[in-house]
Amino acid sequence: MGGLVPCIAVSTGYVLLTCLLAESLRKLVSATVPNGLAKTALLEAIAGAELCGAGFELIIIADNYGVAAYAVYLFLLTIWWGQVWGDATACPYFHFEALAEGTMKPLEVAVRTVAETFGGVAIFKYIQILWALEIAETHDRKTTRLNPINITNR
């Protein structure tokens, strides 16, 4: 996998860019949105988007560099997310568990879950744009295969 820039460097750059953008949005939301359900929803949406955005690139890393490389990236990302997400989880399981325990109200569970799902789905277009640049051979024609309408090209 040649080219001017090693493919693993491009994948690393995309993961870092995704994390940097998410962290910038988190800081903006934390500084400008008052505490409450809206702020919680925004932070969950950002966490969901960051998780899915990095996850898409982790697939590229696993496919091209193996499970060991994937594991290293996932381990480092998990440490990062544990440091920066705060109360956000990007995973509805925790909210449903809190609901069952009686520590979270149904409205908050619903808002968090919808926000996480929205963030995860919204990041899809961002990934398509990055991969459409085809800076690395590992991203060659990935957007064509990701397009759910274009099933015949799989």
XYZ file of C-alpha atoms in Angstrom:
154
model
C 0.000 0.000 0.000
C 2.177 2.737 -1.331
C 1.466 6.261 -2.355
C 2.853 9.548 -1.196
C 1.503 9.125 2.321
C 1.432 5.724 4.054
C -2.145 4.495 4.348
C -1.847 3.925 8.095
C -0.879 7.598 8.481
C -4.033 8.651 6.653
C -6.181 6.396 8.834
C -4.463 7.736 11.947
C -5.042 11.277 10.707
C -8.736 10.593 10.131
C -9.147 9.149 13.626
C -7.301 12.110 15.149
C -9.318 14.588 13.069
C -12.552 12.978 14.220
C -11.460 13.135 17.864
C -10.252 16.727 17.508
C -13.518 17.878 15.923
C -15.545 16.078 18.589
C -13.471 17.581 21.384
C -13.864 21.057 19.880
C -17.633 20.593 19.723
C -17.680 19.288 23.310
C -15.819 22.372 24.521
C -18.159 24.656 22.568
C -21.260 22.959 23.984
C -19.844 22.935 27.511
C -19.050 26.645 27.317
C -22.266 27.851 25.705
C -25.155 25.527 26.549
C -26.605 25.671 30.064
C -26.769 22.458 32.089
C -29.866 20.443 31.372
C -31.336 17.871 29.037
C -30.396 19.788 25.872
C -26.736 19.886 26.865
C -26.834 16.201 27.783
C -28.377 15.383 24.399
C -25.748 17.372 22.510
C -22.884 15.750 24.399
C -24.362 12.278 23.791
C -24.763 13.053 20.074
C -21.125 14.162 19.897
C -19.981 11.019 21.714
C -22.072 8.833 19.392
C -20.661 10.564 16.339
C -17.098 10.275 17.609
C -17.515 6.593 18.439
C -19.004 5.730 15.039
C -16.632 7.990 13.089
C -13.595 6.399 14.685
C -15.224 2.985 14.364
C -15.543 3.303 10.594
C -11.830 4.031 10.334
C -11.018 1.218 12.750
C -12.639 -1.131 10.230
C -10.151 0.081 7.611
C -7.293 -0.443 10.057
C -8.449 -3.959 10.992
C -8.994 -4.968 7.362
C -5.607 -3.740 6.194
C -3.292 -4.021 9.193
C -4.803 -6.821 11.256
C -6.403 -7.312 14.619
C -3.274 -6.307 16.550
C -3.234 -2.830 14.981
C -6.982 -2.547 15.518
C -6.550 -3.519 19.176
C -3.884 -0.873 19.761
C -6.027 1.856 18.210
C -9.147 0.738 20.078
C -7.252 0.582 23.370
C -5.923 4.125 22.910
C -9.326 5.424 21.839
C -10.976 3.816 24.853
C -8.554 5.613 27.159
C -9.216 8.887 25.302
C -12.988 8.487 25.480
C -12.800 7.634 29.170
C -10.980 10.913 29.762
C -13.081 13.288 27.652
C -16.660 12.032 27.458
C -17.658 12.868 31.014
C -21.185 11.538 31.619
C -21.788 10.744 27.947
C -21.608 7.067 27.027
C -22.633 6.759 23.359
C -24.307 3.510 24.431
C -27.998 3.241 25.378
C -27.396 0.145 27.501
C -26.257 2.249 30.458
C -29.359 4.427 30.298
C -31.715 1.467 30.210
C -29.848 -0.052 33.153
C -30.194 3.234 35.055
C -33.906 3.270 34.204
C -34.316 -0.272 35.541
C -32.476 0.744 38.719
C -34.703 3.810 39.069
C -31.829 6.321 38.834
C -32.824 7.816 35.466
C -36.214 8.973 34.225
C -37.739 7.595 31.005
C -37.565 10.999 29.266
C -33.825 11.289 29.855
C -33.292 7.710 28.657
C -35.225 8.462 25.474
C -33.434 11.771 24.833
C -29.986 10.273 25.390
C -30.743 7.253 23.196
C -32.144 9.331 20.334
C -29.196 11.746 20.562
C -26.643 8.924 20.470
C -28.377 7.345 17.496
C -28.567 10.685 15.693
C -24.865 11.321 16.258
C -23.932 7.873 15.023
C -26.004 8.225 11.862
C -25.051 11.864 11.207
C -21.328 11.051 11.106
C -21.891 8.764 8.131
C -21.813 11.647 5.620
C -18.598 13.004 7.163
C -16.953 9.596 6.690
C -18.196 9.401 3.111
C -16.604 12.778 2.390
C -13.264 11.756 3.945
C -13.196 8.444 2.106
C -14.262 10.045 -1.185
C -11.029 12.058 -1.100
C -9.253 8.705 -1.676
C -6.017 10.010 -0.199
C -5.055 6.440 0.678
C -5.457 3.266 -1.336
C -7.298 1.735 1.603
C -10.154 4.176 1.006
C -10.342 3.546 -2.736
C -13.991 3.190 -3.807
C -15.189 2.697 -0.214
C -17.896 5.324 -0.590
C -19.400 3.420 -3.508
C -19.693 0.301 -1.374
C -21.037 2.283 1.595
C -23.877 3.755 -0.430
C -26.985 1.781 0.624
C -28.737 2.709 -2.645
C -25.922 1.320 -4.794
C -26.170 -2.345 -3.779
C -25.097 -3.646 -7.208
C -21.469 -2.491 -6.743
C -20.786 -4.755 -3.759
